[in-house]
mmCIF file with all atom_site columns, C-alpha atoms in Angstrom:
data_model
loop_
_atom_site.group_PDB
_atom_site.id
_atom_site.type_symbol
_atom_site.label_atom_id
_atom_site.label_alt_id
_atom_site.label_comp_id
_atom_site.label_asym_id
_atom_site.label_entity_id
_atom_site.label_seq_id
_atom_site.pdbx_PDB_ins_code
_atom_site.Cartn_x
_atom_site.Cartn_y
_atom_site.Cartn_z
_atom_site.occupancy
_atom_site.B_iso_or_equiv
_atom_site.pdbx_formal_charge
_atom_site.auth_seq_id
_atom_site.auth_comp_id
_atom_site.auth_asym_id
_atom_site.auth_atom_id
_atom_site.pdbx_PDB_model_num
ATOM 1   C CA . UNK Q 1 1   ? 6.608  -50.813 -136.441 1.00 91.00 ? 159 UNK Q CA 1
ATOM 2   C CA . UNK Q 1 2   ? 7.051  -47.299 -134.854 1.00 92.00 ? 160 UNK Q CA 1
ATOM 3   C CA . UNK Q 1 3   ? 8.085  -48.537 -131.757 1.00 94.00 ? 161 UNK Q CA 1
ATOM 4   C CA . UNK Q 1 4   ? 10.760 -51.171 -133.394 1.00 94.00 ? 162 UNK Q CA 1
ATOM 5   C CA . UNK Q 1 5   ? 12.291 -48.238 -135.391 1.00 95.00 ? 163 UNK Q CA 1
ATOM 6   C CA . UNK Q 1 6   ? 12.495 -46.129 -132.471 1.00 94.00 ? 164 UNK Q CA 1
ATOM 7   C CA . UNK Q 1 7   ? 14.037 -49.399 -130.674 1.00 96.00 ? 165 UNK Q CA 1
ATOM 8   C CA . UNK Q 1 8   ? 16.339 -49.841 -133.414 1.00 96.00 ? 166 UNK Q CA 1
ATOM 9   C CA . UNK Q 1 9   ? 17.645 -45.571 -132.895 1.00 94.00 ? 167 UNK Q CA 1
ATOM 10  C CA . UNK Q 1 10  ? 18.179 -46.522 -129.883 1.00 95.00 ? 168 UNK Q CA 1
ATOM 11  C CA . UNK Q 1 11  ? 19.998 -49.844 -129.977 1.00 96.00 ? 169 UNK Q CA 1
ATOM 12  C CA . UNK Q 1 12  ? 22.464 -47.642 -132.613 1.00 95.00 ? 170 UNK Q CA 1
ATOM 13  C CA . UNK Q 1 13  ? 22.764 -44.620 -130.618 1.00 92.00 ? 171 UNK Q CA 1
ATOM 14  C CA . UNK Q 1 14  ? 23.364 -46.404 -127.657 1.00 94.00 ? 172 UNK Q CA 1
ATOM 15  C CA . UNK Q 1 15  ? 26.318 -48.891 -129.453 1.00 94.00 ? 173 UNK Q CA 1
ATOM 16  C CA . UNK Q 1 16  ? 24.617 -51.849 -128.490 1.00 97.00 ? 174 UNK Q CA 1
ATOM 17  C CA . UNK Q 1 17  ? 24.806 -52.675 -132.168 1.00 95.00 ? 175 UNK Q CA 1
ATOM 18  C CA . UNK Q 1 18  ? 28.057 -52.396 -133.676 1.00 92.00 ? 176 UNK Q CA 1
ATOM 19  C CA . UNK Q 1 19  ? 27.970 -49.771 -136.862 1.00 90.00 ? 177 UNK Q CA 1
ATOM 20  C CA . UNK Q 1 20  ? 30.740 -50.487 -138.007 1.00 89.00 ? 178 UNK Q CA 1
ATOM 21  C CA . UNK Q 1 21  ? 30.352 -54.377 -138.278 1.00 91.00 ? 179 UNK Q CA 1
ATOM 22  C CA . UNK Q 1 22  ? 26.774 -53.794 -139.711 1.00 93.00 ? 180 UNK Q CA 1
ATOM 23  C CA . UNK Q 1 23  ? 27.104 -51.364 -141.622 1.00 93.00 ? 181 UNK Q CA 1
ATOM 24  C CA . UNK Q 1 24  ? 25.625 -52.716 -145.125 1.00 93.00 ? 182 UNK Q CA 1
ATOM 25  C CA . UNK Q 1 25  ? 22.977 -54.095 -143.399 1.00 95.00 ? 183 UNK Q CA 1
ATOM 26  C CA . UNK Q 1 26  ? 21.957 -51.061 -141.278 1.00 96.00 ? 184 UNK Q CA 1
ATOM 27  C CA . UNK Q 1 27  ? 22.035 -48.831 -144.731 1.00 95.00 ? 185 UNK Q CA 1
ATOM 28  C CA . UNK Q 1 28  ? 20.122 -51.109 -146.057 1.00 95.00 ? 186 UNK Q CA 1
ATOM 29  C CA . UNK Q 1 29  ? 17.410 -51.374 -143.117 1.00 96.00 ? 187 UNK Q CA 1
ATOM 30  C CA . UNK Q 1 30  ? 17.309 -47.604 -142.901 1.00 97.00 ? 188 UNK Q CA 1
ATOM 31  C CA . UNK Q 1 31  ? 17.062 -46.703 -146.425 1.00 96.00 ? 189 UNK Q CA 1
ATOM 32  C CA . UNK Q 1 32  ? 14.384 -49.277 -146.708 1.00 96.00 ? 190 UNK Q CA 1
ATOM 33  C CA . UNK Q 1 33  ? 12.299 -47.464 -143.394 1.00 96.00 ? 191 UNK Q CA 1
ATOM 34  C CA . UNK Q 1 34  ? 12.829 -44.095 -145.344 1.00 96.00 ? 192 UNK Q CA 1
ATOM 35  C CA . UNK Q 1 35  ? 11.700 -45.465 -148.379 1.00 95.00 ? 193 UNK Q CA 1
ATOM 36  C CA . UNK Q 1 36  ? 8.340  -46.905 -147.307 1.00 95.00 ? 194 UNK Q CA 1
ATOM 37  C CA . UNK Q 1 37  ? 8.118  -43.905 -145.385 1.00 94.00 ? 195 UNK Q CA 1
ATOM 38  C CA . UNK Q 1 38  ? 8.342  -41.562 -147.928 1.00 93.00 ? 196 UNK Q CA 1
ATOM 39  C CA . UNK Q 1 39  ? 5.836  -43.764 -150.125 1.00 93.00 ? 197 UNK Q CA 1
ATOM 40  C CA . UNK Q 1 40  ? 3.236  -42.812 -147.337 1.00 92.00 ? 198 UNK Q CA 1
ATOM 41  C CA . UNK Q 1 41  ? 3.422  -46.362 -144.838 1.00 94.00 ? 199 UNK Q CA 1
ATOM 42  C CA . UNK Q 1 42  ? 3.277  -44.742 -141.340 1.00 92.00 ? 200 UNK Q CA 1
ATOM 43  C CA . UNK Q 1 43  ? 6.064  -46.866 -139.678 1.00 95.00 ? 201 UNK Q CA 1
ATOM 44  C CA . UNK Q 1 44  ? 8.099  -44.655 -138.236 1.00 93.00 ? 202 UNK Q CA 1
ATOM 45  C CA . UNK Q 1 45  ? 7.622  -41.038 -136.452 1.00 91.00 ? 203 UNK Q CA 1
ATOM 46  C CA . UNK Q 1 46  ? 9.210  -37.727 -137.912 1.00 89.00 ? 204 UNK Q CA 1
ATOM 47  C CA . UNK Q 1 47  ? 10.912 -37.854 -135.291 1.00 89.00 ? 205 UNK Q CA 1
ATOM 48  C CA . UNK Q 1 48  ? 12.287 -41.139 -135.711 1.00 93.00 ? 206 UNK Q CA 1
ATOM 49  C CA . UNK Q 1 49  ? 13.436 -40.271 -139.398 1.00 92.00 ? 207 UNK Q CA 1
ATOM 50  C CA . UNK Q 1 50  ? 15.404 -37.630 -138.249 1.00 90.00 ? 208 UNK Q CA 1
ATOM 51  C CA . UNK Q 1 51  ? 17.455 -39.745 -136.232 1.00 93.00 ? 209 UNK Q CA 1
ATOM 52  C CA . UNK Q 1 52  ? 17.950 -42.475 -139.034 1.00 94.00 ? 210 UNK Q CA 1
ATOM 53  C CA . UNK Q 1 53  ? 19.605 -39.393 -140.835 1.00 93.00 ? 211 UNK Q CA 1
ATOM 54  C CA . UNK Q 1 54  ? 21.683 -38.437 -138.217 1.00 93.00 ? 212 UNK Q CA 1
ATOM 55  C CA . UNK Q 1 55  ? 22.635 -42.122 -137.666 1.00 94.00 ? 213 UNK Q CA 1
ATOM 56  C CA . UNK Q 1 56  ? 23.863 -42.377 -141.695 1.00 93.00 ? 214 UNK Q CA 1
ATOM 57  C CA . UNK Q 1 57  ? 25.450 -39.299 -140.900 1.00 93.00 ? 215 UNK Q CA 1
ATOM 58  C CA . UNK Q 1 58  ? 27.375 -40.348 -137.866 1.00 91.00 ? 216 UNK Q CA 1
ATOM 59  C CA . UNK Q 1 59  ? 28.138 -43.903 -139.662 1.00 92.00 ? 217 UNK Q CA 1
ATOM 60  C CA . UNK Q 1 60  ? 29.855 -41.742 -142.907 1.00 89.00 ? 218 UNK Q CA 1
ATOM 61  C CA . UNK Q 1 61  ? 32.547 -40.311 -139.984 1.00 89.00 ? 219 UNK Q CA 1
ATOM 62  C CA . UNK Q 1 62  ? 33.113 -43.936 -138.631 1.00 88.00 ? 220 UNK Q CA 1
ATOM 63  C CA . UNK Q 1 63  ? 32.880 -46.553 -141.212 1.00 86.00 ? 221 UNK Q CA 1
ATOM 64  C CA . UNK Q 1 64  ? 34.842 -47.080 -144.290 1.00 82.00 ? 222 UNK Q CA 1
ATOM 65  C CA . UNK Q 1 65  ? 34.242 -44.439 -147.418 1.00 79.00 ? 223 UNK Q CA 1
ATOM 66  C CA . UNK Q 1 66  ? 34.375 -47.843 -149.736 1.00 88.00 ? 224 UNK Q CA 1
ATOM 67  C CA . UNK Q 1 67  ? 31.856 -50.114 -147.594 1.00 85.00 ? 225 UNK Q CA 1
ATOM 68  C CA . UNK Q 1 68  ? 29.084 -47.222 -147.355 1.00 87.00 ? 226 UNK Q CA 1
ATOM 69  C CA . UNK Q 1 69  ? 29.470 -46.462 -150.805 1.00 90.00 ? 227 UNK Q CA 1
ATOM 70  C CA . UNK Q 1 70  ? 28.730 -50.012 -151.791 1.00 92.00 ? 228 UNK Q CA 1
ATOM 71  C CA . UNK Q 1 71  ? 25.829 -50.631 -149.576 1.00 92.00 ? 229 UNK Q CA 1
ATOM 72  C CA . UNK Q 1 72  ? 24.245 -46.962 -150.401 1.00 92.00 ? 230 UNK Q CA 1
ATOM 73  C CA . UNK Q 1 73  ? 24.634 -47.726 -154.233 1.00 94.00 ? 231 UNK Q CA 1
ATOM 74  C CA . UNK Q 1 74  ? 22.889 -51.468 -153.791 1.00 95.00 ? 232 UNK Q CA 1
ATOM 75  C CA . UNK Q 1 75  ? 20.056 -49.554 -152.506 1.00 95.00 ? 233 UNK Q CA 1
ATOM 76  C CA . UNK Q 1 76  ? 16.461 -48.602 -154.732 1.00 95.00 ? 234 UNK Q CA 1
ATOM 77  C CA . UNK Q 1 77  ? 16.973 -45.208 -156.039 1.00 95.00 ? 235 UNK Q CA 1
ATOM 78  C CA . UNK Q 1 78  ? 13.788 -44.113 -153.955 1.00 95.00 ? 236 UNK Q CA 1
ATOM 79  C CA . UNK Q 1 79  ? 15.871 -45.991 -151.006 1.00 95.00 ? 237 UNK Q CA 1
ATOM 80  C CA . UNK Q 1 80  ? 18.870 -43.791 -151.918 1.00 95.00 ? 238 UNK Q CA 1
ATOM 81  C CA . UNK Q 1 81  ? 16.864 -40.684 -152.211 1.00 94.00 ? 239 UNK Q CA 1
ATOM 82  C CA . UNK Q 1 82  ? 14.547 -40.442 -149.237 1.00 94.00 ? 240 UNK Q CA 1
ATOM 83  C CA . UNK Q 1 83  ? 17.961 -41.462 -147.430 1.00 94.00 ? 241 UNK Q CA 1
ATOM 84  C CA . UNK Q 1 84  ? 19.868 -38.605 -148.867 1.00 93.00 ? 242 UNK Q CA 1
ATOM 85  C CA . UNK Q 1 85  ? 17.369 -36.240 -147.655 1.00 92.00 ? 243 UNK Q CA 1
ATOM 86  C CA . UNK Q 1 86  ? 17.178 -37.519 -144.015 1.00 91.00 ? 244 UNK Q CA 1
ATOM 87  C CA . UNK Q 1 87  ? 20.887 -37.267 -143.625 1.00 91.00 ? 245 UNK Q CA 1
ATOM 88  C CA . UNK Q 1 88  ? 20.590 -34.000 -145.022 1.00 90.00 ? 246 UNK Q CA 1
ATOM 89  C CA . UNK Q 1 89  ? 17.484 -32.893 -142.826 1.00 86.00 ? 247 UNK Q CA 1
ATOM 90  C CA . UNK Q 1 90  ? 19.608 -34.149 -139.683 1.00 86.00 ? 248 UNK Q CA 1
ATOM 91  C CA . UNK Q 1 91  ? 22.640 -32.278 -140.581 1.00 86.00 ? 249 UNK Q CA 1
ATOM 92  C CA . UNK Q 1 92  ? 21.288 -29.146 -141.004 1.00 84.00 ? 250 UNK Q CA 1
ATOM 93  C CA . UNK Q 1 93  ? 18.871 -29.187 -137.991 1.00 78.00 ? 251 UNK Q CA 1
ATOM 94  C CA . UNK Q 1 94  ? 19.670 -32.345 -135.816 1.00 70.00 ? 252 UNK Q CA 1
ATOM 95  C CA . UNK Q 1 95  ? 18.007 -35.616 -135.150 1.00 63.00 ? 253 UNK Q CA 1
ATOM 96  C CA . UNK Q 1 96  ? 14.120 -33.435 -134.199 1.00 58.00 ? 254 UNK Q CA 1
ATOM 97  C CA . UNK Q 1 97  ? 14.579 -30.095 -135.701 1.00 54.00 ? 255 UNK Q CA 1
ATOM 98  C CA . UNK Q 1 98  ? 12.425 -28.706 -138.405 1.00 45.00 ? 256 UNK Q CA 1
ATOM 99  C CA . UNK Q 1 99  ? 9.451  -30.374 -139.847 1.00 45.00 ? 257 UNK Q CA 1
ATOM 100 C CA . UNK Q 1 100 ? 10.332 -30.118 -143.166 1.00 44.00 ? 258 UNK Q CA 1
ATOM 101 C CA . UNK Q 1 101 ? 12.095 -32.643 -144.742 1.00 44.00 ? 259 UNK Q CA 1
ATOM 102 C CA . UNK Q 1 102 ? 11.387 -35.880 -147.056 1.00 45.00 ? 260 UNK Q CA 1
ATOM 103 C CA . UNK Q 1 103 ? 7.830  -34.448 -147.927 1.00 45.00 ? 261 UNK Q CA 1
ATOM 104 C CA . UNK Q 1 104 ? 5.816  -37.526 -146.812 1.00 46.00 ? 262 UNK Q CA 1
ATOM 105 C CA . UNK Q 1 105 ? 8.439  -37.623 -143.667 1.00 47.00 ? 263 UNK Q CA 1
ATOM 106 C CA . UNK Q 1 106 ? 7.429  -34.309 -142.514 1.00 41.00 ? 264 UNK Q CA 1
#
């Protein structure tokens, strides 16, 4: 699974899949890898959930205010949570800065 969520970073950051077309269902694929992170499943690297966050961060400059808001609120609250703290992690120190973040994450 580590290797698929790295794949999937990758696929995003490298616009092979188009955010802006997927963008409920990439919220909703993120948020769920943050969730089970943060619950303690090892499927995806620190590393890895620091680019998620930067990716929700980059999708709230390109994709519609509306649409993100209605695929972030159809999330778990845990979902929604662990989510809110990766984009906040990657905004402050970018997609592999500090370990400290979602506390199971880091």
């Amino acid at each position: 699974a580590k290797i698929c969520h790295e794949g999937l970073c990758d696929l995003i950051e490298s616009g092979a899949i188009d955010v802006s077309s997927n963008s409920a269902q990439l919220i909703n694929i993120i948020g769920g890898i943050l969730q089970y992170v943060e619950e303690g499943e090892e499927i995806a690297t620190p590393g890895t959930c620091a680019r998620l966050g930067a990716v929700l961060n980059a999708m709230e400059q390109q994709v519609s205010g509306d649409a993100l808001q209605k695929a972030f609120v159809a999330m778990s609250p845990k979902a929604q949570a662990a989510s809110s703290a990766a984009m906040k992690h990657a905004a402050t120190y970018g997609p592999g800065g500090s370990p400290e973040c979602v506390s199971k994450i880091y």
